[in-house]
Coordinates of C-alpha atoms and ligand atoms in Angstrom, one line a residue:
K360 CA 0.0 0.0 0.0
I361 CA 1.4 3.4 -1.0
N362 CA -0.6 6.6 -0.5
S363 CA -3.5 4.4 0.6
V364 CA -3.7 2.5 -2.7
E365 CA -3.3 -1.2 -2.1
F366 CA -1.7 -3.2 -4.9
A367 CA 0.4 -6.2 -5.9
V368 CA 1.8 -5.7 -9.4
A369 CA 5.1 -6.5 -11.1
D370 CA 6.6 -3.1 -11.5
L371 CA 4.9 0.3 -10.9
S372 CA 7.6 2.0 -13.0
L373 CA 5.8 0.6 -16.1
A374 CA 2.9 2.9 -15.4
T375 CA 4.0 5.6 -18.0
A376 CA 4.3 3.0 -20.7
G377 CA 0.8 1.6 -19.7
R378 CA -0.7 5.1 -19.7
H379 CA 0.6 5.8 -23.2
Q380 CA -1.0 2.6 -24.4
M381 CA -4.2 3.4 -22.6
R382 CA -4.4 6.8 -24.4
L383 CA -4.2 5.0 -27.8
A384 CA -6.7 2.4 -26.6
E385 CA -9.2 5.1 -25.5
H386 CA -9.2 6.4 -29.0
E387 CA -10.1 2.9 -30.3
M388 CA -12.8 2.4 -27.7
P389 CA -15.5 4.8 -28.8
G390 CA -18.4 2.9 -27.1
L391 CA -16.8 2.9 -23.7
M392 CA -15.7 6.6 -23.9
A393 CA -19.3 7.5 -24.9
I394 CA -20.6 5.7 -21.8
R395 CA -18.2 7.9 -19.8
R396 CA -19.5 11.1 -21.4
E397 CA -23.1 10.0 -21.0
F398 CA -23.0 8.8 -17.4
A399 CA -20.2 10.5 -15.6
P400 CA -22.3 13.5 -14.7
S401 CA -25.0 11.4 -13.0
Q402 CA -22.6 9.0 -11.3
P403 CA -24.9 5.9 -11.5
L404 CA -22.3 3.7 -9.9
R405 CA -21.8 5.9 -6.8
G406 CA -21.9 3.5 -3.9
A407 CA -20.9 0.5 -6.0
R408 CA -18.0 -1.5 -4.8
V409 CA -17.0 -3.5 -7.8
A410 CA -14.8 -6.6 -7.6
G411 CA -13.4 -7.3 -11.0
S412 CA -11.8 -10.6 -12.1
L413 CA -11.0 -10.2 -15.8
H414 CA -7.8 -10.3 -17.8
M415 CA -5.8 -7.2 -16.6
T416 CA -5.0 -5.8 -20.1
I417 CA -4.8 -2.3 -21.5
Q418 CA -8.4 -2.6 -22.6
T419 CA -9.5 -3.7 -19.2
A420 CA -7.6 -0.7 -17.7
V421 CA -9.9 1.6 -19.8
L422 CA -13.0 -0.4 -18.5
I423 CA -11.8 0.0 -14.9
E424 CA -11.3 3.8 -15.3
T425 CA -14.8 4.0 -16.9
L426 CA -16.4 2.3 -13.9
V427 CA -14.5 4.7 -11.6
A428 CA -15.6 7.7 -13.7
L429 CA -19.2 6.5 -13.2
G430 CA -18.7 6.6 -9.4
A431 CA -17.6 3.1 -8.5
Q432 CA -15.0 2.0 -6.1
V433 CA -13.1 -0.8 -7.8
R434 CA -10.6 -3.6 -6.9
W435 CA -9.3 -5.8 -9.7
V436 CA -7.5 -9.1 -10.5
S437 CA -6.8 -11.0 -13.6
C438 CA -8.8 -14.2 -14.4
N439 CA -5.8 -16.0 -15.8
I440 CA -2.3 -16.4 -14.5
F441 CA -0.6 -15.4 -17.8
S442 CA -2.9 -12.7 -19.2
T443 CA -1.9 -9.6 -17.2
Q444 CA -0.1 -6.8 -19.1
D445 CA 2.1 -5.6 -16.3
E446 CA 2.2 -2.0 -17.8
A447 CA -1.6 -1.9 -17.7
A448 CA -1.7 -3.1 -14.1
A449 CA 0.8 -0.5 -13.1
A450 CA -1.0 2.3 -14.9
V451 CA -4.3 1.5 -13.2
V452 CA -2.6 1.6 -9.8
V453 CA -0.8 4.8 -10.4
G454 CA -4.0 6.3 -11.9
P455 CA -4.4 9.1 -14.4
D456 CA -3.3 11.8 -11.9
G457 CA -0.9 9.9 -9.7
T458 CA 2.9 9.2 -9.8
V459 CA 4.9 6.1 -9.0
D460 CA 5.7 7.6 -5.6
Q461 CA 2.2 8.9 -5.0
P462 CA -0.2 6.5 -6.7
S463 CA -3.8 7.6 -6.6
G464 CA -5.5 5.0 -8.9
T465 CA -7.3 1.7 -8.3
P466 CA -6.1 -1.3 -6.4
V467 CA -4.9 -4.1 -8.7
F468 CA -3.6 -7.5 -7.7
A469 CA -2.2 -9.1 -10.8
W470 CA 1.0 -9.8 -12.7
K471 CA 2.0 -11.9 -15.7
G472 CA 3.1 -15.3 -14.6
E473 CA 1.3 -15.9 -11.3
T474 CA 1.5 -19.3 -9.6
L475 CA -1.9 -20.8 -8.9
E476 CA -1.5 -20.1 -5.2
E477 CA -0.8 -16.5 -6.1
Y478 CA -3.8 -16.4 -8.4
W479 CA -6.2 -17.4 -5.6
W480 CA -4.4 -15.1 -3.1
C481 CA -5.0 -12.3 -5.6
T482 CA -8.7 -13.2 -6.1
M483 CA -9.2 -13.1 -2.3
Q484 CA -8.0 -9.5 -2.3
L485 CA -11.2 -8.6 -4.1
F486 CA -13.3 -9.1 -1.1
D487 CA -12.0 -6.4 1.4
F488 CA -12.9 -2.8 0.6
G489 CA -11.8 -1.7 4.1
D490 CA -14.0 -0.9 7.1
G491 CA -15.4 -4.5 7.0
Q492 CA -17.0 -3.8 3.7
G493 CA -17.0 -6.3 0.8
P494 CA -18.0 -5.8 -2.8
N495 CA -21.6 -5.3 -3.8
M496 CA -21.0 -5.9 -7.5
I497 CA -18.8 -8.4 -9.5
V498 CA -17.4 -8.2 -13.0
D499 CA -16.4 -11.7 -13.8
D500 CA -14.7 -13.5 -16.7
G501 CA -15.0 -17.2 -16.4
G502 CA -16.8 -17.0 -13.0
D503 CA -13.9 -17.5 -10.5
A504 CA -14.9 -14.6 -8.3
T505 CA -18.5 -15.7 -8.3
L506 CA -17.4 -19.2 -7.6
L507 CA -15.4 -18.1 -4.6
V508 CA -18.3 -16.1 -3.2
H509 CA -20.6 -19.1 -3.6
K510 CA -18.2 -21.6 -2.1
G511 CA -17.3 -19.2 0.7
F512 CA -21.0 -18.7 1.5
E513 CA -21.6 -22.5 1.5
Y514 CA -18.5 -23.1 3.7
E515 CA -19.8 -20.6 6.2
K516 CA -23.2 -22.2 6.3
T517 CA -22.2 -25.8 6.4
G518 CA -18.5 -25.9 7.4
S519 CA -17.5 -27.8 4.2
V520 CA -17.6 -27.5 0.5
P521 CA -18.0 -30.3 -2.0
L522 CA -15.7 -30.0 -5.1
P523 CA -17.4 -28.3 -8.0
D524 CA -18.7 -30.2 -11.1
E525 CA -15.5 -29.7 -13.1
G526 CA -14.0 -32.6 -11.2
D527 CA -10.7 -33.1 -9.3
H528 CA -8.9 -30.2 -10.9
V529 CA -6.0 -29.2 -8.7
E530 CA -7.2 -25.6 -8.5
Y531 CA -10.2 -26.4 -6.5
K532 CA -8.0 -27.8 -3.7
L533 CA -6.4 -24.4 -3.7
I534 CA -9.7 -22.6 -3.5
L535 CA -10.6 -24.7 -0.4
Q536 CA -7.3 -23.8 1.2
T537 CA -7.7 -20.1 0.4
L538 CA -11.2 -20.2 1.9
A539 CA -10.1 -22.0 5.0
A540 CA -7.4 -19.4 5.6
S541 CA -9.9 -16.6 5.1
L542 CA -12.6 -18.0 7.2
A543 CA -10.1 -18.5 10.1
T544 CA -10.0 -14.7 10.4
D545 CA -13.5 -13.8 9.5
D546 CA -16.1 -16.6 9.4
Q547 CA -19.1 -14.5 8.2
R548 CA -17.3 -12.6 5.4
F549 CA -19.1 -14.3 2.5
T550 CA -22.5 -14.3 4.2
R551 CA -22.2 -10.5 4.6
I552 CA -21.0 -10.2 1.0
V553 CA -23.9 -12.3 -0.4
G554 CA -26.4 -10.2 1.8
G555 CA -25.3 -7.0 0.1
M556 CA -24.5 -8.3 -3.4
R557 CA -26.6 -6.6 -6.2
G558 CA -25.2 -8.9 -8.9
V559 CA -22.6 -10.1 -11.3
T560 CA -22.0 -9.3 -15.0
E561 CA -20.3 -12.2 -16.7
E562 CA -18.0 -11.9 -19.7
T563 CA -17.4 -15.3 -21.2
T564 CA -19.1 -18.5 -22.5
N565 CA -17.7 -20.7 -19.8
G566 CA -18.6 -18.3 -17.0
V567 CA -22.1 -18.0 -18.3
A568 CA -22.5 -21.8 -18.4
R569 CA -21.5 -21.9 -14.7
L570 CA -24.2 -19.2 -13.9
Y571 CA -27.0 -21.1 -15.8
R572 CA -26.0 -24.3 -14.0
L573 CA -26.3 -22.5 -10.6
A574 CA -29.6 -20.9 -11.6
R575 CA -31.0 -24.2 -12.8
G576 CA -30.1 -25.8 -9.5
G577 CA -31.7 -22.9 -7.5
E578 CA -28.2 -22.2 -6.1
L579 CA -27.5 -18.8 -7.6
L580 CA -27.2 -16.3 -4.7
F581 CA -27.7 -13.0 -6.6
P582 CA -28.8 -11.8 -10.0
A583 CA -26.5 -12.1 -13.0
I584 CA -26.3 -10.5 -16.4
N585 CA -24.9 -12.7 -19.2
V586 CA -22.8 -10.2 -21.1
N587 CA -21.4 -12.9 -23.4
D588 CA -24.7 -13.4 -25.2
S589 CA -25.2 -9.8 -26.1
V590 CA -24.9 -10.0 -29.9
T591 CA -22.3 -7.2 -29.8
K592 CA -20.2 -9.4 -27.5
S593 CA -20.1 -13.0 -28.6
K594 CA -20.6 -12.4 -32.3
F595 CA -17.8 -9.8 -32.3
D596 CA -15.3 -10.4 -29.5
N597 CA -15.4 -14.2 -29.6
K598 CA -15.2 -14.2 -33.4
Y599 CA -13.4 -11.1 -34.7
G600 CA -11.4 -10.7 -31.6
I601 CA -9.9 -14.2 -31.9
R602 CA -9.4 -13.6 -35.6
H603 CA -6.9 -11.0 -34.6
S604 CA -5.4 -12.4 -31.4
L605 CA -4.9 -16.0 -32.4
A606 CA -2.6 -15.3 -35.3
D607 CA -0.9 -12.7 -33.1
G608 CA -0.3 -15.2 -30.4
L609 CA 1.1 -17.8 -32.8
N610 CA 3.4 -15.3 -34.4
R611 CA 4.8 -13.9 -31.2
A612 CA 5.2 -17.3 -29.7
T613 CA 6.8 -19.2 -32.6
D614 CA 7.2 -16.9 -35.6
V615 CA 6.4 -20.0 -37.7
M616 CA 5.1 -19.4 -41.2
L617 CA 1.4 -20.2 -41.1
G618 CA 0.8 -20.2 -44.9
G619 CA 0.6 -23.7 -46.3
K620 CA 0.4 -25.4 -42.9
L621 CA -2.3 -27.8 -41.9
A622 CA -4.2 -26.2 -39.0
V623 CA -6.7 -28.1 -37.0
V624 CA -9.3 -26.1 -35.1
C625 CA -11.2 -28.0 -32.5
G626 CA -14.7 -26.5 -32.1
Y627 CA -16.5 -24.3 -34.6
G628 CA -18.6 -22.1 -32.3
D629 CA -18.1 -18.3 -32.2
V630 CA -14.4 -18.6 -31.2
G631 CA -13.8 -21.5 -33.5
K632 CA -15.2 -19.5 -36.5
G633 CA -12.8 -16.6 -35.7
A634 CA -9.9 -19.0 -35.2
A635 CA -10.5 -20.7 -38.6
E636 CA -10.7 -17.4 -40.3
S637 CA -7.6 -16.2 -38.6
L638 CA -5.6 -19.2 -39.8
R639 CA -7.2 -19.2 -43.3
G640 CA -6.3 -15.5 -43.6
Q641 CA -2.7 -16.5 -43.2
G642 CA -3.0 -19.1 -45.9
A643 CA -3.1 -22.1 -43.7
R644 CA -5.1 -25.1 -44.8
V645 CA -7.8 -25.3 -42.1
V646 CA -9.8 -28.3 -40.9
V647 CA -12.3 -28.4 -38.1
T648 CA -13.6 -30.9 -35.6
E649 CA -17.1 -30.6 -34.1
I650 CA -19.6 -32.6 -32.2
D651 CA -22.6 -30.4 -33.1
P652 CA -24.1 -31.2 -36.5
I653 CA -25.2 -27.6 -37.0
C654 CA -21.7 -26.2 -36.5
A655 CA -20.2 -29.0 -38.5
L656 CA -22.5 -28.2 -41.4
Q657 CA -21.6 -24.5 -41.1
A658 CA -17.9 -25.3 -41.3
A659 CA -18.6 -27.5 -44.3
M660 CA -20.6 -24.7 -46.1
E661 CA -17.6 -22.4 -45.5
G662 CA -15.5 -24.9 -47.4
L663 CA -13.7 -26.3 -44.4
Q664 CA -13.2 -30.0 -44.1
V665 CA -14.7 -31.4 -41.0
V666 CA -12.6 -34.3 -39.6
E667 CA -12.1 -36.3 -36.5
L668 CA -9.0 -35.5 -34.6
D669 CA -7.6 -39.0 -35.2
D670 CA -7.8 -38.4 -39.0
V671 CA -5.3 -35.5 -38.8
V672 CA -3.4 -36.0 -35.6
S673 CA -0.2 -37.1 -37.4
S674 CA -0.4 -34.7 -40.3
G675 CA -1.5 -31.5 -38.6
D676 CA 1.1 -28.7 -38.0
I677 CA -1.0 -26.5 -35.7
F678 CA -3.7 -27.6 -33.3
I679 CA -6.0 -25.0 -31.6
T680 CA -8.7 -25.9 -29.1
T681 CA -11.8 -23.6 -28.9
T682 CA -14.4 -25.8 -27.4
G683 CA -14.8 -24.6 -23.8
G684 CA -14.9 -28.3 -23.1
T685 CA -12.5 -30.8 -21.6
D686 CA -10.2 -33.6 -22.8
I687 CA -10.0 -32.5 -26.4
I688 CA -6.3 -33.1 -27.2
M689 CA -5.0 -36.0 -25.0
A690 CA -1.4 -37.0 -24.3
E691 CA -1.7 -40.0 -26.6
H692 CA -2.7 -37.6 -29.5
M693 CA 0.3 -35.4 -28.8
A694 CA 2.5 -38.6 -28.8
R695 CA 1.5 -39.2 -32.4
M696 CA 2.0 -35.6 -33.7
K697 CA 4.5 -34.4 -36.2
H698 CA 7.9 -33.1 -35.0
N699 CA 7.4 -29.5 -33.7
A700 CA 3.7 -29.5 -34.2
I701 CA 2.2 -26.5 -32.3
V702 CA -0.5 -27.1 -29.7
G703 CA -2.5 -24.2 -28.2
N704 CA -5.8 -23.5 -26.5
V705 CA -8.0 -20.4 -26.6
G706 CA -10.9 -21.9 -24.6
H707 CA -11.3 -20.3 -21.2
F708 CA -10.1 -23.1 -19.0
D709 CA -6.9 -25.2 -19.2
L710 CA -8.9 -28.4 -19.5
E711 CA -8.8 -28.8 -23.3
I712 CA -5.2 -30.0 -23.6
D713 CA -4.2 -32.9 -21.4
M714 CA -1.2 -31.2 -19.8
A715 CA -1.2 -33.5 -16.8
G716 CA -1.1 -36.6 -19.1
L717 CA 1.7 -35.0 -21.1
A718 CA 3.8 -34.4 -18.0
Q719 CA 3.3 -38.0 -16.9
T720 CA 4.4 -39.5 -20.2
P721 CA 7.3 -41.8 -19.4
G722 CA 10.6 -40.3 -20.5
I723 CA 9.2 -37.0 -21.7
E724 CA 11.4 -33.9 -21.3
R725 CA 10.2 -30.2 -21.1
V726 CA 12.4 -27.5 -22.4
E727 CA 11.5 -23.8 -22.0
I728 CA 12.0 -22.0 -25.2
K729 CA 10.9 -18.8 -23.6
P730 CA 8.2 -18.0 -21.0
Q731 CA 4.8 -19.5 -22.2
V732 CA 6.5 -21.5 -25.0
H733 CA 7.6 -25.0 -24.2
E734 CA 9.0 -27.8 -26.2
W735 CA 7.9 -31.3 -25.0
R736 CA 10.4 -33.9 -26.2
F737 CA 9.1 -37.5 -26.4
P738 CA 11.5 -40.4 -25.9
D739 CA 11.3 -41.3 -29.6
G740 CA 13.0 -38.0 -30.3
H741 CA 10.0 -36.0 -31.7
S742 CA 8.9 -32.8 -30.0
I743 CA 5.7 -30.7 -29.8
I744 CA 5.5 -27.1 -28.9
V745 CA 2.8 -26.2 -26.3
L746 CA 1.8 -22.6 -25.8
S747 CA 0.9 -20.9 -22.5
E748 CA 1.0 -24.3 -20.7
G749 CA -2.4 -25.1 -22.3
R750 CA -4.1 -21.8 -21.1
L751 CA -5.5 -19.1 -23.3
M752 CA -2.6 -18.5 -25.7
N753 CA -4.0 -15.4 -27.3
L754 CA -3.6 -13.7 -24.0
G755 CA -0.6 -15.6 -22.7
N756 CA 1.5 -15.3 -25.8
A757 CA 0.0 -12.0 -27.1
T758 CA -2.1 -9.3 -25.6
G759 CA -5.6 -10.6 -26.3
H760 CA -8.2 -8.9 -28.5
P761 CA -7.7 -5.4 -29.8
S762 CA -9.3 -2.4 -28.3
F763 CA -12.0 -1.7 -30.8
V764 CA -13.7 -5.1 -30.4
M765 CA -13.2 -5.0 -26.6
S766 CA -15.0 -1.7 -26.6
N767 CA -18.1 -3.5 -27.7
S768 CA -17.7 -6.1 -25.0
F769 CA -16.9 -3.6 -22.3
T770 CA -19.7 -1.2 -23.2
N771 CA -22.0 -4.1 -22.6
Q772 CA -20.2 -4.7 -19.3
A773 CA -20.6 -1.1 -18.2
M774 CA -24.3 -0.9 -19.1
A775 CA -24.9 -4.3 -17.3
Q776 CA -23.2 -2.9 -14.2
I777 CA -25.4 0.2 -14.2
E778 CA -28.5 -2.0 -14.9
L779 CA -28.0 -4.3 -11.9
F780 CA -26.6 -1.7 -9.5
T781 CA -29.3 0.9 -10.1
K782 CA -32.2 -1.5 -10.1
P783 CA -31.9 -3.5 -6.9
G784 CA -34.9 -5.7 -6.4
E785 CA -36.0 -5.6 -10.1
Y786 CA -33.9 -8.7 -10.9
A787 CA -34.5 -12.1 -9.4
K788 CA -31.7 -14.6 -8.6
D789 CA -31.5 -15.6 -12.2
V790 CA -29.4 -15.0 -15.4
Y791 CA -30.5 -12.2 -17.8
V792 CA -29.3 -10.8 -21.0
L793 CA -29.3 -7.0 -21.7
P794 CA -32.4 -5.9 -23.7
K795 CA -31.9 -5.7 -27.5
H796 CA -32.2 -1.9 -27.6
L797 CA -29.0 -1.7 -25.5
D798 CA -27.3 -4.3 -27.8
E799 CA -28.2 -2.1 -30.7
K800 CA -27.0 1.0 -28.8
V801 CA -23.5 -0.7 -28.4
A802 CA -23.3 -1.3 -32.1
R803 CA -24.5 2.2 -32.9
L804 CA -21.7 3.7 -30.7
H805 CA -19.1 2.0 -32.9
L806 CA -20.4 3.0 -36.4
D807 CA -19.0 6.5 -36.7
A808 CA -15.4 5.4 -36.0
L809 CA -15.7 3.1 -39.1
G810 CA -17.4 5.6 -41.3
V811 CA -20.6 3.6 -41.5
R812 CA -23.6 5.4 -42.9
L813 CA -26.7 3.7 -41.6
T814 CA -29.9 3.8 -43.5
T815 CA -32.9 5.2 -41.6
L816 CA -36.2 3.3 -41.8
S817 CA -39.1 5.4 -43.1
K818 CA -42.3 5.3 -41.0
K819 CA -44.0 3.3 -43.8
Q820 CA -41.1 0.8 -43.9
A821 CA -41.1 0.5 -40.2
E822 CA -44.9 -0.1 -40.1
Y823 CA -44.6 -2.8 -42.8
L824 CA -41.9 -4.6 -40.8
S825 CA -43.8 -4.1 -37.5
V826 CA -40.8 -2.4 -35.8
D827 CA -40.3 1.0 -34.4
V828 CA -38.3 3.5 -36.5
A829 CA -35.8 3.7 -33.5
G830 CA -35.5 -0.1 -33.0
P831 CA -35.2 -2.7 -31.8
Y832 CA -35.1 -4.0 -35.4
K833 CA -35.1 -7.7 -34.7
A834 CA -37.1 -10.2 -32.6
D835 CA -35.3 -11.7 -29.7
H836 CA -35.1 -15.1 -31.5
Y837 CA -33.2 -13.6 -34.5
R838 CA -29.8 -15.2 -34.7
Y839 CA -27.6 -12.8 -36.7
Ligands
NAI1992 P1 -19.4 -22.0 -28.4 O1 -20.2 -22.8 -27.5 O2 -20.0 -21.1 -29.4 O3 -18.4 -22.9 -29.2 C1 -17.7 -24.1 -28.7 C2 -17.9 -25.1 -29.8 O4 -17.2 -26.3 -29.5 C3 -19.4 -25.6 -29.9 O5 -19.8 -25.4 -31.3 C4 -19.3 -27.1 -29.5 O6 -20.3 -27.9 -30.3 C5 -17.9 -27.4 -29.8 N1 -17.4 -28.6 -29.1 C6 -17.7 -29.0 -27.8 N2 -17.0 -30.1 -27.5 C7 -16.3 -30.4 -28.6 C8 -15.5 -31.5 -28.8 N3 -15.2 -32.5 -27.9 N4 -14.9 -31.6 -30.1 C9 -15.1 -30.6 -31.0 N5 -16.0 -29.6 -30.8 C10 -16.5 -29.5 -29.6 O7 -18.4 -21.2 -27.4 P2 -17.5 -20.0 -27.8 O8 -18.2 -18.7 -27.4 O9 -16.9 -20.2 -29.1 O10 -16.4 -20.1 -26.6 C11 -15.5 -21.2 -26.7 C12 -14.5 -21.0 -25.5 O11 -13.7 -19.9 -25.7 C13 -15.1 -20.8 -24.2 O12 -14.3 -21.4 -23.2 C14 -15.1 -19.3 -24.0 O13 -15.2 -19.0 -22.6 C15 -13.7 -19.0 -24.6 N6 -13.5 -17.7 -25.1 C16 -12.2 -17.3 -25.2 C17 -11.8 -16.1 -25.7 C18 -10.4 -15.8 -25.8 O14 -10.0 -14.6 -25.9 N7 -9.5 -16.7 -25.9 C19 -12.8 -15.1 -26.1 C20 -14.2 -15.6 -26.0 C21 -14.5 -16.8 -25.5

């Protein structure tokens, strides 16, 4: 803590570099900056204590300062051990008006290359705003902050916590240890937090899936807005964001020529579609694996061959998992890959590539090429290259999605925070999406920057289509 700003970041002296990048990012984030202009005067988030667990990048730094501009008190951590941009974390702590010696910004607990123990320690720092107060809002990406509150609450009620559905993942043991340590000093912390919590706004597909699971089981403890399924989020960030950041990650990690290579994309949902386009754009020959006949047919109609992993495991040069599922590329697959095949994941959790099985392969050797790039040498002499230890490689090996697309996602986030915070009691303990007129508003805020000239419906045309001249223009079931 310096000058009453608490923090744990890699190096505060990176703040100037971070601030320069934030200035450029602000120019590329017209939606988020418009939200600042529209809402800063009325301070809708005054009294909000926002706990944020979302990749601590430059774009997130702009989101954090937007929430602060709207009146919120904020504490922030990353939702992934490799995704923090240390200059962004430093800039947020120092703040727009502070200095390295006199920081006056927002508490951040995040650095690139945390251990899992450090990760959960950081996440615990979200829950103490001083004077015995916890957060009353959460911004989540993947649901780890929400998970901790739910597990903490359960622990306080029952004195124990069963492991979550995802199985025996080592991280959950750490969660339990973290909780046990916290509860030893304050055994009603999470009960108080849940009592005052107005809601969570969730960024990603996997986190949203967790929320719906809790809601279905009647276990969700506060309202949630599913930001991911705003059209201006999942059909843009997941797709066009990954189209940019996948190739970026591959290039920064390996510098390998992508043109002409056989690239295998596992999963052809929103992220898979962007991944395939990214690789195709570089001239790779792209094939896809899918379990859903609709997505498989979509891939086929795009001219992509749909295969089983076994068909291409020994001929593929690059393997990218995008499923949000588990056990996609197993150790026995990697044992059969070509020499120096590249294996990376852009799904949220590190369950898609069997890293544990790989490490347990008899006689295997791990060589660090550089941080987040590892060669795994099999006893038969062939190697594979694994990126970011099986975690999100577009954030671990590069800097994630570019500002413009994140402006769409984060404008939804800011509006969802305002919605839940300013309307306590109007939302039940369930999962909601933002209304379509707000989705259309997010898109509208990004048109001028691209020189888009939108056609205006005439009254007659609007009547014919049974829509309002001012929108919304589509029914909720429309799929874009
Ligand atoms: P999605 O549900 O649209 O797509 C996943 C696809 O994988 C589905 O079409 C599904 O049928 C398919 N799939 C599931 N199991 C499979 C298997 N065993 N083999 C082949 N295909 C399989 O989800 P979305 O939005 O594309 O997200 C995917 C993952 O990426 C999630 O974990 C999400 O949280 C994450 N994500 C990551 C981002 C990043 O920056 N790296 C950005 C946005 C989302």
